[in-house]
């Protein structure tokens, strides 16, 4: 369906507030900026800010929804004969090899990560998002395999698959903050992915194979 005028204005307002807030946080640090200052700089009321962003952390991590279901989307889109872990490995390699900004492989990401590392509140929110990712993936694996609610395997596999994604994202952030270019970090992380795959056991690599009897 085509986006209506009301929806478009709401989306544009939300994006404007987020962009203004991110600029302030990057310039001064997350903890040094108040929601009231964001509202003033964006020329909106404080209530308007909270209407779009329930918590201050959401202003900076405004794309967390896209991350929460990323692994589930990759698993649901796996190819015939491909397991859940293999699908995630393939998608991660494709993203890293293409030097995708979605993985943090872009100029300016080092400063973004520095803001997070300097703020306990943002680090705490990132941890919570990570838990949401695992929970979401576990639900998807149960749906895809028909596993019962008492079967512990989907949760265990979800943890292993999330480890791949989390380790890659941590490595990208660490190397970008150390001064690496996106292309340099891409090559480093591709080699890391090979090492990580070798550490996975057969049960993980063969779990939830699409089309398996």
PDB file of C-alpha atoms in Angstrom:
ATOM      1  CA  UNK A   1       0.000   0.000   0.000  1.00  0.00           C
ATOM      2  CA  UNK A   2       1.132   3.519  -0.790  1.00  0.00           C
ATOM      3  CA  UNK A   3       2.235   5.544   2.204  1.00  0.00           C
ATOM      4  CA  UNK A   4      -0.376   8.101   3.226  1.00  0.00           C
ATOM      5  CA  UNK A   5       0.393  11.735   3.914  1.00  0.00           C
ATOM      6  CA  UNK A   6      -0.092  11.308   7.670  1.00  0.00           C
ATOM      7  CA  UNK A   7       2.198   8.282   7.819  1.00  0.00           C
ATOM      8  CA  UNK A   8       4.847  10.015   5.725  1.00  0.00           C
ATOM      9  CA  UNK A   9       4.832  13.091   7.979  1.00  0.00           C
ATOM     10  CA  UNK A  10       5.136  10.915  11.068  1.00  0.00           C
ATOM     11  CA  UNK A  11       8.034   8.996   9.535  1.00  0.00           C
ATOM     12  CA  UNK A  12       9.776  12.223   8.537  1.00  0.00           C
ATOM     13  CA  UNK A  13       9.289  13.726  11.996  1.00  0.00           C
ATOM     14  CA  UNK A  14      10.649  10.620  13.649  1.00  0.00           C
ATOM     15  CA  UNK A  15      13.672  10.591  11.358  1.00  0.00           C
ATOM     16  CA  UNK A  16      14.317  14.292  11.931  1.00  0.00           C
ATOM     17  CA  UNK A  17      14.269  13.884  15.710  1.00  0.00           C
ATOM     18  CA  UNK A  18      16.550  10.856  15.489  1.00  0.00           C
ATOM     19  CA  UNK A  19      19.032  12.636  13.203  1.00  0.00           C
ATOM     20  CA  UNK A  20      19.183  15.697  15.456  1.00  0.00           C
ATOM     21  CA  UNK A  21      19.630  13.559  18.564  1.00  0.00           C
ATOM     22  CA  UNK A  22      22.360  11.448  16.976  1.00  0.00           C
ATOM     23  CA  UNK A  23      24.257  14.551  15.950  1.00  0.00           C
ATOM     24  CA  UNK A  24      24.152  15.898  19.502  1.00  0.00           C
ATOM     25  CA  UNK A  25      25.151  12.560  21.042  1.00  0.00           C
ATOM     26  CA  UNK A  26      28.079  12.127  18.652  1.00  0.00           C
ATOM     27  CA  UNK A  27      29.255  15.673  19.330  1.00  0.00           C
ATOM     28  CA  UNK A  28      28.863  15.762  23.117  1.00  0.00           C
ATOM     29  CA  UNK A  29      28.331  12.196  24.320  1.00  0.00           C
ATOM     30  CA  UNK A  30      25.097  10.416  25.193  1.00  0.00           C
ATOM     31  CA  UNK A  31      25.023  11.170  28.913  1.00  0.00           C
ATOM     32  CA  UNK A  32      25.775  14.881  28.398  1.00  0.00           C
ATOM     33  CA  UNK A  33      22.662  15.526  26.295  1.00  0.00           C
ATOM     34  CA  UNK A  34      19.148  15.716  27.754  1.00  0.00           C
ATOM     35  CA  UNK A  35      15.884  14.879  26.018  1.00  0.00           C
ATOM     36  CA  UNK A  36      14.847  18.499  26.516  1.00  0.00           C
ATOM     37  CA  UNK A  37      17.925  19.637  24.573  1.00  0.00           C
ATOM     38  CA  UNK A  38      17.090  17.209  21.777  1.00  0.00           C
ATOM     39  CA  UNK A  39      13.536  18.555  21.644  1.00  0.00           C
ATOM     40  CA  UNK A  40      14.739  22.156  21.513  1.00  0.00           C
ATOM     41  CA  UNK A  41      17.261  21.423  18.762  1.00  0.00           C
ATOM     42  CA  UNK A  42      14.637  19.527  16.749  1.00  0.00           C
ATOM     43  CA  UNK A  43      12.068  22.288  17.309  1.00  0.00           C
ATOM     44  CA  UNK A  44       9.519  19.936  18.849  1.00  0.00           C
ATOM     45  CA  UNK A  45       8.134  19.445  22.347  1.00  0.00           C
ATOM     46  CA  UNK A  46       9.544  16.981  24.850  1.00  0.00           C
ATOM     47  CA  UNK A  47       6.232  15.120  24.717  1.00  0.00           C
ATOM     48  CA  UNK A  48       6.609  14.766  20.958  1.00  0.00           C
ATOM     49  CA  UNK A  49      10.043  13.212  21.420  1.00  0.00           C
ATOM     50  CA  UNK A  50       8.650  10.677  23.879  1.00  0.00           C
ATOM     51  CA  UNK A  51       5.704   9.944  21.576  1.00  0.00           C
ATOM     52  CA  UNK A  52       8.183   8.630  19.023  1.00  0.00           C
ATOM     53  CA  UNK A  53      10.906   7.376  21.361  1.00  0.00           C
ATOM     54  CA  UNK A  54       9.762   5.892  24.706  1.00  0.00           C
ATOM     55  CA  UNK A  55      13.266   6.101  26.205  1.00  0.00           C
ATOM     56  CA  UNK A  56      16.293   8.286  25.631  1.00  0.00           C
ATOM     57  CA  UNK A  57      18.309   5.245  24.522  1.00  0.00           C
ATOM     58  CA  UNK A  58      15.852   4.717  21.659  1.00  0.00           C
ATOM     59  CA  UNK A  59      16.920   8.039  20.183  1.00  0.00           C
ATOM     60  CA  UNK A  60      20.410   6.690  19.551  1.00  0.00           C
ATOM     61  CA  UNK A  61      19.621   3.030  18.948  1.00  0.00           C
ATOM     62  CA  UNK A  62      16.606   3.855  16.815  1.00  0.00           C
ATOM     63  CA  UNK A  63      17.148   0.985  14.379  1.00  0.00           C
ATOM     64  CA  UNK A  64      17.229  -1.775  16.964  1.00  0.00           C
ATOM     65  CA  UNK A  65      13.964  -3.232  15.631  1.00  0.00           C
ATOM     66  CA  UNK A  66      15.760  -4.031  12.385  1.00  0.00           C
ATOM     67  CA  UNK A  67      18.420  -5.931  14.308  1.00  0.00           C
ATOM     68  CA  UNK A  68      16.124  -7.937  16.589  1.00  0.00           C
ATOM     69  CA  UNK A  69      14.609 -10.015  13.797  1.00  0.00           C
ATOM     70  CA  UNK A  70      17.621 -10.005  11.454  1.00  0.00           C
ATOM     71  CA  UNK A  71      18.712 -13.556  12.287  1.00  0.00           C
ATOM     72  CA  UNK A  72      15.146 -14.853  12.111  1.00  0.00           C
ATOM     73  CA  UNK A  73      14.715 -13.299   8.670  1.00  0.00           C
ATOM     74  CA  UNK A  74      17.907 -14.934   7.474  1.00  0.00           C
ATOM     75  CA  UNK A  75      16.875 -18.303   8.871  1.00  0.00           C
ATOM     76  CA  UNK A  76      13.408 -18.145   7.334  1.00  0.00           C
ATOM     77  CA  UNK A  77      14.995 -17.260   4.000  1.00  0.00           C
ATOM     78  CA  UNK A  78      17.480 -20.144   4.008  1.00  0.00           C
ATOM     79  CA  UNK A  79      17.878 -22.109   0.795  1.00  0.00           C
ATOM     80  CA  UNK A  80      16.947 -25.713   0.118  1.00  0.00           C
ATOM     81  CA  UNK A  81      19.475 -28.000   1.770  1.00  0.00           C
ATOM     82  CA  UNK A  82      20.805 -25.156   3.914  1.00  0.00           C
ATOM     83  CA  UNK A  83      20.722 -25.210   7.709  1.00  0.00           C
ATOM     84  CA  UNK A  84      19.945 -22.278   9.985  1.00  0.00           C
ATOM     85  CA  UNK A  85      23.603 -21.739  10.881  1.00  0.00           C
ATOM     86  CA  UNK A  86      24.738 -22.061   7.264  1.00  0.00           C
ATOM     87  CA  UNK A  87      22.196 -19.446   6.198  1.00  0.00           C
ATOM     88  CA  UNK A  88      23.439 -17.002   8.823  1.00  0.00           C
ATOM     89  CA  UNK A  89      27.068 -17.655   7.899  1.00  0.00           C
ATOM     90  CA  UNK A  90      26.282 -17.024   4.229  1.00  0.00           C
ATOM     91  CA  UNK A  91      24.388 -13.818   4.959  1.00  0.00           C
ATOM     92  CA  UNK A  92      27.134 -12.545   7.256  1.00  0.00           C
ATOM     93  CA  UNK A  93      29.791 -13.243   4.622  1.00  0.00           C
ATOM     94  CA  UNK A  94      27.735 -11.499   1.941  1.00  0.00           C
ATOM     95  CA  UNK A  95      27.224  -8.440   4.133  1.00  0.00           C
ATOM     96  CA  UNK A  96      30.851  -8.224   5.229  1.00  0.00           C
ATOM     97  CA  UNK A  97      32.279  -8.923   1.769  1.00  0.00           C
ATOM     98  CA  UNK A  98      30.121  -6.176   0.252  1.00  0.00           C
ATOM     99  CA  UNK A  99      31.380  -3.762   2.953  1.00  0.00           C
ATOM    100  CA  UNK A 100      27.807  -3.153   4.028  1.00  0.00           C
ATOM    101  CA  UNK A 101      27.000  -0.135   6.230  1.00  0.00           C
ATOM    102  CA  UNK A 102      24.388  -2.381   7.886  1.00  0.00           C
ATOM    103  CA  UNK A 103      27.306  -4.166   9.551  1.00  0.00           C
ATOM    104  CA  UNK A 104      28.978  -0.922  10.618  1.00  0.00           C
ATOM    105  CA  UNK A 105      31.438  -0.966   7.734  1.00  0.00           C
ATOM    106  CA  UNK A 106      31.274   2.745   7.009  1.00  0.00           C
ATOM    107  CA  UNK A 107      33.006   5.979   7.860  1.00  0.00           C
ATOM    108  CA  UNK A 108      31.774   7.451  11.136  1.00  0.00           C
ATOM    109  CA  UNK A 109      30.964   4.109  12.741  1.00  0.00           C
ATOM    110  CA  UNK A 110      33.969   4.364  15.041  1.00  0.00           C
ATOM    111  CA  UNK A 111      32.542   7.502  16.639  1.00  0.00           C
ATOM    112  CA  UNK A 112      29.117   5.856  16.915  1.00  0.00           C
ATOM    113  CA  UNK A 113      30.658   2.944  18.824  1.00  0.00           C
ATOM    114  CA  UNK A 114      32.699   5.293  21.001  1.00  0.00           C
ATOM    115  CA  UNK A 115      29.496   6.991  22.148  1.00  0.00           C
ATOM    116  CA  UNK A 116      28.106   3.585  23.135  1.00  0.00           C
ATOM    117  CA  UNK A 117      31.247   2.507  24.971  1.00  0.00           C
ATOM    118  CA  UNK A 118      31.263   5.736  26.967  1.00  0.00           C
ATOM    119  CA  UNK A 119      27.660   5.288  28.149  1.00  0.00           C
ATOM    120  CA  UNK A 120      26.634   2.580  30.644  1.00  0.00           C
ATOM    121  CA  UNK A 121      22.984   3.172  29.710  1.00  0.00           C
ATOM    122  CA  UNK A 122      23.617   2.449  26.033  1.00  0.00           C
ATOM    123  CA  UNK A 123      25.732  -0.601  26.810  1.00  0.00           C
ATOM    124  CA  UNK A 124      22.920  -1.915  28.995  1.00  0.00           C
ATOM    125  CA  UNK A 125      20.376  -1.338  26.236  1.00  0.00           C
ATOM    126  CA  UNK A 126      22.602  -3.140  23.720  1.00  0.00           C
ATOM    127  CA  UNK A 127      22.777  -6.124  26.047  1.00  0.00           C
ATOM    128  CA  UNK A 128      18.974  -6.147  26.309  1.00  0.00           C
ATOM    129  CA  UNK A 129      18.656  -5.987  22.520  1.00  0.00           C
ATOM    130  CA  UNK A 130      21.020  -8.939  22.275  1.00  0.00           C
ATOM    131  CA  UNK A 131      18.735 -10.955  24.529  1.00  0.00           C
ATOM    132  CA  UNK A 132      15.758 -10.025  22.355  1.00  0.00           C
ATOM    133  CA  UNK A 133      17.645 -11.301  19.296  1.00  0.00           C
ATOM    134  CA  UNK A 134      18.255 -14.699  20.925  1.00  0.00           C
ATOM    135  CA  UNK A 135      14.652 -14.993  22.125  1.00  0.00           C
ATOM    136  CA  UNK A 136      13.288 -14.068  18.716  1.00  0.00           C
ATOM    137  CA  UNK A 137      15.558 -16.577  16.970  1.00  0.00           C
ATOM    138  CA  UNK A 138      14.618 -19.341  19.400  1.00  0.00           C
ATOM    139  CA  UNK A 139      10.944 -18.793  18.624  1.00  0.00           C
ATOM    140  CA  UNK A 140      11.686 -18.925  14.915  1.00  0.00           C
ATOM    141  CA  UNK A 141      13.668 -22.158  15.238  1.00  0.00           C
ATOM    142  CA  UNK A 142      10.834 -23.767  17.177  1.00  0.00           C
ATOM    143  CA  UNK A 143       8.387 -22.760  14.463  1.00  0.00           C
ATOM    144  CA  UNK A 144      10.670 -23.931  11.662  1.00  0.00           C
ATOM    145  CA  UNK A 145      11.441 -27.319  13.224  1.00  0.00           C
ATOM    146  CA  UNK A 146       8.206 -28.018  15.077  1.00  0.00           C
ATOM    147  CA  UNK A 147      10.141 -28.462  18.322  1.00  0.00           C
ATOM    148  CA  UNK A 148       8.074 -28.678  21.487  1.00  0.00           C
ATOM    149  CA  UNK A 149       8.148 -26.065  24.241  1.00  0.00           C
ATOM    150  CA  UNK A 150      10.206 -28.342  26.501  1.00  0.00           C
ATOM    151  CA  UNK A 151      12.847 -29.090  23.852  1.00  0.00           C
ATOM    152  CA  UNK A 152      16.028 -27.240  24.897  1.00  0.00           C
ATOM    153  CA  UNK A 153      17.765 -27.589  21.520  1.00  0.00           C
ATOM    154  CA  UNK A 154      16.257 -24.530  19.745  1.00  0.00           C
ATOM    155  CA  UNK A 155      17.441 -22.295  22.571  1.00  0.00           C
ATOM    156  CA  UNK A 156      20.912 -23.826  22.499  1.00  0.00           C
ATOM    157  CA  UNK A 157      21.173 -23.453  18.723  1.00  0.00           C
ATOM    158  CA  UNK A 158      19.884 -19.886  18.920  1.00  0.00           C
ATOM    159  CA  UNK A 159      22.683 -19.060  21.327  1.00  0.00           C
ATOM    160  CA  UNK A 160      25.317 -20.538  19.009  1.00  0.00           C
ATOM    161  CA  UNK A 161      23.959 -18.800  15.914  1.00  0.00           C
ATOM    162  CA  UNK A 162      23.688 -15.484  17.758  1.00  0.00           C
ATOM    163  CA  UNK A 163      27.310 -15.916  18.826  1.00  0.00           C
ATOM    164  CA  UNK A 164      28.276 -15.726  15.142  1.00  0.00           C
ATOM    165  CA  UNK A 165      26.426 -12.467  14.627  1.00  0.00           C
ATOM    166  CA  UNK A 166      27.433 -10.903  17.925  1.00  0.00           C
ATOM    167  CA  UNK A 167      31.111 -11.758  17.476  1.00  0.00           C
ATOM    168  CA  UNK A 168      31.151 -10.299  13.975  1.00  0.00           C
ATOM    169  CA  UNK A 169      29.492  -7.076  15.106  1.00  0.00           C
ATOM    170  CA  UNK A 170      31.880  -6.774  18.062  1.00  0.00           C
ATOM    171  CA  UNK A 171      34.883  -7.379  15.817  1.00  0.00           C
ATOM    172  CA  UNK A 172      33.725  -4.754  13.326  1.00  0.00           C
ATOM    173  CA  UNK A 173      33.240  -2.191  16.085  1.00  0.00           C
ATOM    174  CA  UNK A 174      36.577  -2.987  17.719  1.00  0.00           C
ATOM    175  CA  UNK A 175      38.605  -2.788  14.500  1.00  0.00           C
ATOM    176  CA  UNK A 176      36.833   0.349  13.274  1.00  0.00           C
ATOM    177  CA  UNK A 177      37.509   2.050  16.602  1.00  0.00           C
ATOM    178  CA  UNK A 178      41.160   1.030  16.277  1.00  0.00           C
ATOM    179  CA  UNK A 179      41.403   3.038  13.064  1.00  0.00           C
ATOM    180  CA  UNK A 180      40.759   0.423  10.401  1.00  0.00           C
ATOM    181  CA  UNK A 181      39.121   1.362   7.130  1.00  0.00           C
ATOM    182  CA  UNK A 182      35.879  -0.375   6.142  1.00  0.00           C
ATOM    183  CA  UNK A 183      37.708  -2.379   3.450  1.00  0.00           C
ATOM    184  CA  UNK A 184      40.478  -3.433   5.839  1.00  0.00           C
ATOM    185  CA  UNK A 185      38.020  -4.464   8.535  1.00  0.00           C
ATOM    186  CA  UNK A 186      35.990  -6.390   5.966  1.00  0.00           C
ATOM    187  CA  UNK A 187      38.984  -8.557   5.068  1.00  0.00           C
ATOM    188  CA  UNK A 188      39.840  -9.145   8.723  1.00  0.00           C
ATOM    189  CA  UNK A 189      36.295 -10.162   9.642  1.00  0.00           C
ATOM    190  CA  UNK A 190      35.951 -12.504   6.641  1.00  0.00           C
ATOM    191  CA  UNK A 191      38.976 -14.422   7.930  1.00  0.00           C
ATOM    192  CA  UNK A 192      37.436 -14.442  11.399  1.00  0.00           C
ATOM    193  CA  UNK A 193      34.225 -15.929  10.013  1.00  0.00           C
ATOM    194  CA  UNK A 194      36.174 -18.839   8.555  1.00  0.00           C
ATOM    195  CA  UNK A 195      37.712 -19.543  11.940  1.00  0.00           C
ATOM    196  CA  UNK A 196      34.355 -19.301  13.669  1.00  0.00           C
ATOM    197  CA  UNK A 197      32.734 -21.759  11.282  1.00  0.00           C
ATOM    198  CA  UNK A 198      35.458 -24.291  12.038  1.00  0.00           C
ATOM    199  CA  UNK A 199      34.569 -24.082  15.729  1.00  0.00           C
ATOM    200  CA  UNK A 200      30.920 -25.006  15.186  1.00  0.00           C
ATOM    201  CA  UNK A 201      29.939 -28.613  15.790  1.00  0.00           C
ATOM    202  CA  UNK A 202      28.084 -30.799  13.308  1.00  0.00           C
ATOM    203  CA  UNK A 203      24.867 -30.633  15.315  1.00  0.00           C
ATOM    204  CA  UNK A 204      24.792 -26.855  14.980  1.00  0.00           C
ATOM    205  CA  UNK A 205      25.752 -26.876  11.302  1.00  0.00           C
ATOM    206  CA  UNK A 206      23.111 -29.489  10.468  1.00  0.00           C
ATOM    207  CA  UNK A 207      20.224 -28.113  12.497  1.00  0.00           C
ATOM    208  CA  UNK A 208      17.020 -26.985  10.752  1.00  0.00           C
ATOM    209  CA  UNK A 209      18.128 -27.966   7.244  1.00  0.00           C
ATOM    210  CA  UNK A 210      15.471 -26.848   4.774  1.00  0.00           C
ATOM    211  CA  UNK A 211      13.944 -29.802   2.988  1.00  0.00           C
ATOM    212  CA  UNK A 212      15.455 -32.421   5.294  1.00  0.00           C
ATOM    213  CA  UNK A 213      13.162 -35.391   6.069  1.00  0.00           C
TER     214      UNK A 213
END
